[in-house]
Amino acid sequence: GENVEQHPSTLSVQEGDSAVIKCTYSDSASNYFPWYKQELGKRPQLIIDIRSNVGEKKDQRIAVTLNKTAKHFSLHITETQPEDSAVYFCAASRGGNEKLTFGTGTRLTIIP
Amino acid sequence: GAVVSQHPSWVICKSGTSVKIECRSLDFQATTMFWYRQFPKQSLMLMATSNEGSKATYEQGVEKDKFLINHASLTLSTLTVTSAHPEDSSFYICSATGLAGGTEQFFGPGTRLTVL
């Protein structure tokens, strides 16, 4: 089955700097890669996703890049703000109604 | 749109009792629902996938006789934790897909289960 690895497990950045979180996956049939932000005790919140037919997607301060050949994808957050502090999860699936496999999570702390 | 609710939001029970958690899609028909378990400071681990009207597919290592899943309608799935024990204490989250055939999973707010 699919295996998703995520790094780093913790990340601290100064407010205003950029943060990058990286994930690799094993299943070459995976074609849907969402990123979630989860605050303590809350549900995961989709912040951006990408499908395998594109290499990059951007939404304001958040961007995701995908390298299908290398089977890795990354989340980039620019101009970080204190409210960006949370746990971030990457995930992968084969699309449609297929199950998601989650990465292990990254605890991002923005230092004011 | 695409709202998923869960009930209860938290529950405390005694060891040996059974607990039922409901997951509802409020404004769309969910062809597939997923149940996850999340222990403190860990990732979401998929327990099972359920499709309306058919038996759930459980992930390896998840006891189907202990975690009973029913997906009786396109808007409701239930997870029953039978004979709960302290090690079953966790955050249980459901998600649903099916909105216009899309891929995105819509997550419920989660249920915090504490077994004494």
Tab-separated table of C-alpha atoms in Angstrom:
chain	number	residue	atom	x	y	z
A	1	GLY	CA	0.000	0.000	0.000
A	2	GLU	CA	0.854	3.673	-0.069
A	3	ASN	CA	3.485	5.048	2.298
A	4	VAL	CA	3.830	8.796	2.836
A	5	GLU	CA	6.836	10.248	4.627
A	6	GLN	CA	6.906	13.820	5.856
A	7	HIS	CA	9.756	16.060	7.009
A	8	PRO	CA	10.550	17.839	9.201
A	9	SER	CA	8.504	16.768	12.203
A	10	THR	CA	8.931	20.200	13.807
A	11	LEU	CA	9.754	23.535	12.229
A	12	SER	CA	10.221	26.952	13.800
A	13	VAL	CA	10.525	30.053	11.654
A	14	GLN	CA	10.606	33.764	12.323
A	15	GLU	CA	7.471	35.648	11.470
A	16	GLY	CA	7.695	36.884	7.911
A	17	ASP	CA	10.070	34.151	6.794
A	18	SER	CA	9.138	31.194	4.594
A	19	ALA	CA	8.408	27.634	5.679
A	20	VAL	CA	8.816	24.520	3.551
A	21	ILE	CA	7.492	21.055	4.368
A	22	LYS	CA	8.340	18.061	2.223
A	23	CYS	CA	6.639	14.735	1.580
A	24	THR	CA	7.450	11.652	-0.423
A	25	TYR	CA	5.078	8.906	-1.489
A	26	SER	CA	5.535	5.372	-2.742
A	27	ASP	CA	2.483	4.522	-4.881
A	28	SER	CA	3.023	5.623	-8.469
A	29	ALA	CA	-0.752	5.420	-9.022
A	30	SER	CA	-1.401	8.229	-6.526
A	31	ASN	CA	-2.629	11.339	-8.304
A	32	TYR	CA	-4.203	13.542	-5.626
A	33	PHE	CA	-2.103	15.308	-2.989
A	34	PRO	CA	-3.859	17.499	-0.416
A	35	TRP	CA	-2.342	19.444	2.455
A	36	TYR	CA	-4.169	19.954	5.729
A	37	LYS	CA	-3.749	22.298	8.659
A	38	GLN	CA	-4.915	21.007	12.010
A	39	GLU	CA	-5.234	22.988	15.199
A	40	LEU	CA	-5.396	21.253	18.552
A	41	GLY	CA	-8.633	19.330	18.993
A	42	LYS	CA	-10.008	20.419	15.640
A	43	ARG	CA	-10.701	18.730	12.329
A	44	PRO	CA	-8.096	18.826	9.548
A	45	GLN	CA	-8.661	21.807	7.283
A	46	LEU	CA	-7.779	21.540	3.607
A	47	ILE	CA	-5.484	24.418	2.695
A	48	ILE	CA	-4.397	23.435	-0.795
A	49	ASP	CA	-4.312	20.394	-3.021
A	50	ILE	CA	-2.716	19.409	-6.288
A	51	ARG	CA	-3.414	16.782	-8.882
A	52	SER	CA	-0.834	14.933	-10.871
A	53	ASN	CA	-1.487	16.756	-14.105
A	54	VAL	CA	0.130	19.949	-12.794
A	55	GLY	CA	3.505	20.641	-11.238
A	56	GLU	CA	2.680	23.664	-9.116
A	57	LYS	CA	-0.298	25.414	-7.615
A	58	LYS	CA	-0.443	28.659	-5.685
A	59	ASP	CA	-3.050	30.308	-3.501
A	60	GLN	CA	-1.929	33.627	-2.055
A	61	ARG	CA	0.850	32.825	0.477
A	62	ILE	CA	0.584	29.072	0.031
A	63	ALA	CA	2.005	27.001	-2.799
A	64	VAL	CA	2.473	23.320	-3.489
A	65	THR	CA	4.911	21.733	-5.918
A	66	LEU	CA	4.791	18.192	-7.228
A	67	ASN	CA	7.506	16.093	-8.823
A	68	LYS	CA	5.873	12.890	-10.044
A	69	THR	CA	9.093	11.400	-11.297
A	70	ALA	CA	10.739	11.680	-7.907
A	71	LYS	CA	7.452	11.035	-6.072
A	72	HIS	CA	7.700	14.044	-3.833
A	73	PHE	CA	5.647	17.138	-3.164
A	74	SER	CA	6.216	20.167	-0.991
A	75	LEU	CA	4.241	22.871	0.782
A	76	HIS	CA	5.595	26.400	0.751
A	77	ILE	CA	4.244	29.115	3.037
A	78	THR	CA	5.595	32.603	2.471
A	79	GLU	CA	5.395	35.675	4.708
A	80	THR	CA	4.490	33.515	7.673
A	81	GLN	CA	2.207	34.869	10.359
A	82	PRO	CA	1.562	33.731	13.953
A	83	GLU	CA	-1.786	32.259	12.912
A	84	ASP	CA	0.082	29.857	10.630
A	85	SER	CA	1.255	28.002	13.753
A	86	ALA	CA	-0.382	24.550	13.671
A	87	VAL	CA	0.270	20.954	12.662
A	88	TYR	CA	0.391	20.378	8.918
A	89	PHE	CA	-0.266	17.030	7.238
A	90	CYS	CA	0.348	15.963	3.680
A	91	ALA	CA	-1.633	13.115	2.167
A	92	ALA	CA	-1.879	11.100	-1.023
A	93	SER	CA	-4.557	9.088	-2.750
A	94	ARG	CA	-5.441	7.574	-6.106
A	95	GLY	CA	-8.258	10.071	-6.466
A	96	GLY	CA	-11.990	9.557	-6.796
A	97	ASN	CA	-13.378	7.976	-3.645
A	98	GLU	CA	-10.087	6.295	-2.801
A	99	LYS	CA	-8.653	6.485	0.705
A	100	LEU	CA	-6.117	9.065	1.820
A	101	THR	CA	-2.795	8.083	3.327
A	102	PHE	CA	-1.468	10.759	5.647
A	103	GLY	CA	2.061	11.800	6.415
A	104	THR	CA	3.270	11.934	10.009
A	105	GLY	CA	2.734	15.653	10.399
A	106	THR	CA	4.845	18.781	10.910
A	107	ARG	CA	4.401	21.047	13.893
A	108	LEU	CA	5.023	24.556	12.600
A	109	THR	CA	5.724	27.323	15.087
A	110	ILE	CA	5.932	30.927	13.962
A	111	ILE	CA	8.118	33.003	16.250
A	112	PRO	CA	6.874	36.603	16.581
B	1	GLY	CA	-21.840	23.578	1.389
B	2	ALA	CA	-20.101	20.227	2.058
B	3	VAL	CA	-20.675	20.098	5.800
B	4	VAL	CA	-20.048	16.965	7.830
B	5	SER	CA	-21.178	16.683	11.421
B	6	GLN	CA	-20.335	14.217	14.165
B	7	HIS	CA	-22.149	13.347	17.328
B	8	PRO	CA	-21.256	13.344	20.118
B	9	SER	CA	-18.322	15.738	20.168
B	10	TRP	CA	-16.999	14.063	23.284
B	11	VAL	CA	-17.934	11.049	25.350
B	12	ILE	CA	-16.691	9.460	28.547
B	13	CYS	CA	-17.601	5.869	29.258
B	14	LYS	CA	-16.696	3.038	31.563
B	15	SER	CA	-14.517	0.167	30.465
B	16	GLY	CA	-16.553	-2.633	28.918
B	17	THR	CA	-19.371	-0.489	27.589
B	18	SER	CA	-20.150	0.281	23.936
B	19	VAL	CA	-20.170	3.719	22.370
B	20	LYS	CA	-21.790	4.797	19.101
B	21	ILE	CA	-20.520	7.760	17.083
B	22	GLU	CA	-22.578	9.226	14.254
B	23	CYS	CA	-21.234	10.921	11.143
B	24	ARG	CA	-23.629	12.848	8.927
B	25	SER	CA	-23.219	14.676	5.642
B	26	LEU	CA	-25.613	17.594	6.023
B	27	ASP	CA	-25.869	19.003	2.523
B	28	PHE	CA	-24.661	16.338	0.133
B	29	GLN	CA	-24.955	12.629	-0.471
B	30	ALA	CA	-21.850	10.825	0.684
B	31	THR	CA	-21.151	7.785	-1.419
B	32	THR	CA	-18.095	6.961	0.653
B	33	MET	CA	-17.289	7.678	4.267
B	34	PHE	CA	-14.013	7.117	6.070
B	35	TRP	CA	-13.267	6.645	9.748
B	36	TYR	CA	-9.947	7.733	11.242
B	37	ARG	CA	-8.415	7.493	14.674
B	38	GLN	CA	-5.890	10.007	15.937
B	39	PHE	CA	-3.854	9.539	19.098
B	40	PRO	CA	-2.248	12.579	20.771
B	41	LYS	CA	0.554	14.119	18.715
B	42	GLN	CA	0.135	11.513	15.992
B	43	SER	CA	-1.223	11.457	12.478
B	44	LEU	CA	-4.638	10.368	11.298
B	45	MET	CA	-4.782	6.619	10.844
B	46	LEU	CA	-7.486	5.244	8.592
B	47	MET	CA	-9.582	2.583	10.305
B	48	ALA	CA	-12.081	1.721	7.598
B	49	THR	CA	-13.810	2.814	4.425
B	50	SER	CA	-17.553	2.450	4.106
B	51	ASN	CA	-19.773	2.699	1.068
B	52	GLU	CA	-23.511	3.110	1.381
B	53	GLY	CA	-25.303	-0.195	1.508
B	54	SER	CA	-22.235	-2.403	1.620
B	55	LYS	CA	-19.881	-3.778	4.230
B	56	ALA	CA	-17.035	-1.615	5.393
B	57	THR	CA	-13.478	-2.318	4.323
B	58	TYR	CA	-11.189	-2.343	7.343
B	59	GLU	CA	-7.506	-1.496	7.347
B	60	GLN	CA	-5.023	-4.107	8.421
B	61	GLY	CA	-4.840	-4.427	12.174
B	62	VAL	CA	-8.274	-2.913	12.861
B	63	GLU	CA	-10.635	-5.370	14.553
B	64	LYS	CA	-13.890	-5.390	12.619
B	65	ASP	CA	-15.745	-7.047	15.493
B	66	LYS	CA	-14.662	-4.342	17.868
B	67	PHE	CA	-15.213	-1.341	15.613
B	68	LEU	CA	-18.594	-1.849	13.960
B	69	ILE	CA	-19.302	0.432	11.035
B	70	ASN	CA	-22.695	0.895	9.427
B	71	HIS	CA	-23.361	3.102	6.404
B	72	ALA	CA	-27.101	2.681	6.115
B	73	SER	CA	-27.858	5.781	4.072
B	74	LEU	CA	-26.132	8.293	1.832
B	75	THR	CA	-25.987	10.780	4.675
B	76	LEU	CA	-25.230	8.696	7.755
B	77	SER	CA	-22.472	6.387	8.897
B	78	THR	CA	-22.019	5.110	12.435
B	79	LEU	CA	-19.011	3.735	14.285
B	80	THR	CA	-19.672	1.611	17.350
B	81	VAL	CA	-16.784	0.880	19.656
B	82	THR	CA	-17.782	-2.334	21.417
B	83	SER	CA	-16.492	-3.324	24.845
B	84	ALA	CA	-14.366	-0.209	25.008
B	85	HIS	CA	-11.131	-0.218	26.987
B	86	PRO	CA	-8.815	2.617	28.061
B	87	GLU	CA	-6.528	1.964	25.085
B	88	ASP	CA	-9.460	2.840	22.788
B	89	SER	CA	-9.401	6.381	24.144
B	90	SER	CA	-8.673	8.568	21.126
B	91	PHE	CA	-9.938	11.250	18.773
B	92	TYR	CA	-12.204	9.665	16.146
B	93	ILE	CA	-12.772	11.616	12.930
B	94	CYS	CA	-14.970	10.778	9.980
B	95	SER	CA	-14.807	12.162	6.471
B	96	ALA	CA	-17.020	11.906	3.436
B	97	THR	CA	-16.716	12.150	-0.317
B	98	GLY	CA	-19.292	12.149	-3.024
B	99	LEU	CA	-20.028	15.790	-3.699
B	100	ALA	CA	-20.506	15.975	-7.446
B	101	GLY	CA	-18.059	13.106	-7.851
B	102	GLY	CA	-15.190	15.131	-6.468
B	103	THR	CA	-12.088	13.793	-4.765
B	104	GLU	CA	-11.938	16.115	-1.761
B	105	GLN	CA	-12.751	14.551	1.589
B	106	PHE	CA	-14.849	16.655	3.946
B	107	PHE	CA	-14.037	16.055	7.586
B	108	GLY	CA	-16.286	15.985	10.602
B	109	PRO	CA	-15.274	17.874	13.754
B	110	GLY	CA	-14.203	14.709	15.525
B	111	THR	CA	-15.292	12.860	18.657
B	112	ARG	CA	-13.092	12.674	21.728
B	113	LEU	CA	-13.582	9.289	23.389
B	114	THR	CA	-12.299	8.727	26.910
B	115	VAL	CA	-12.659	5.264	28.410
B	116	LEU	CA	-12.222	5.069	32.170
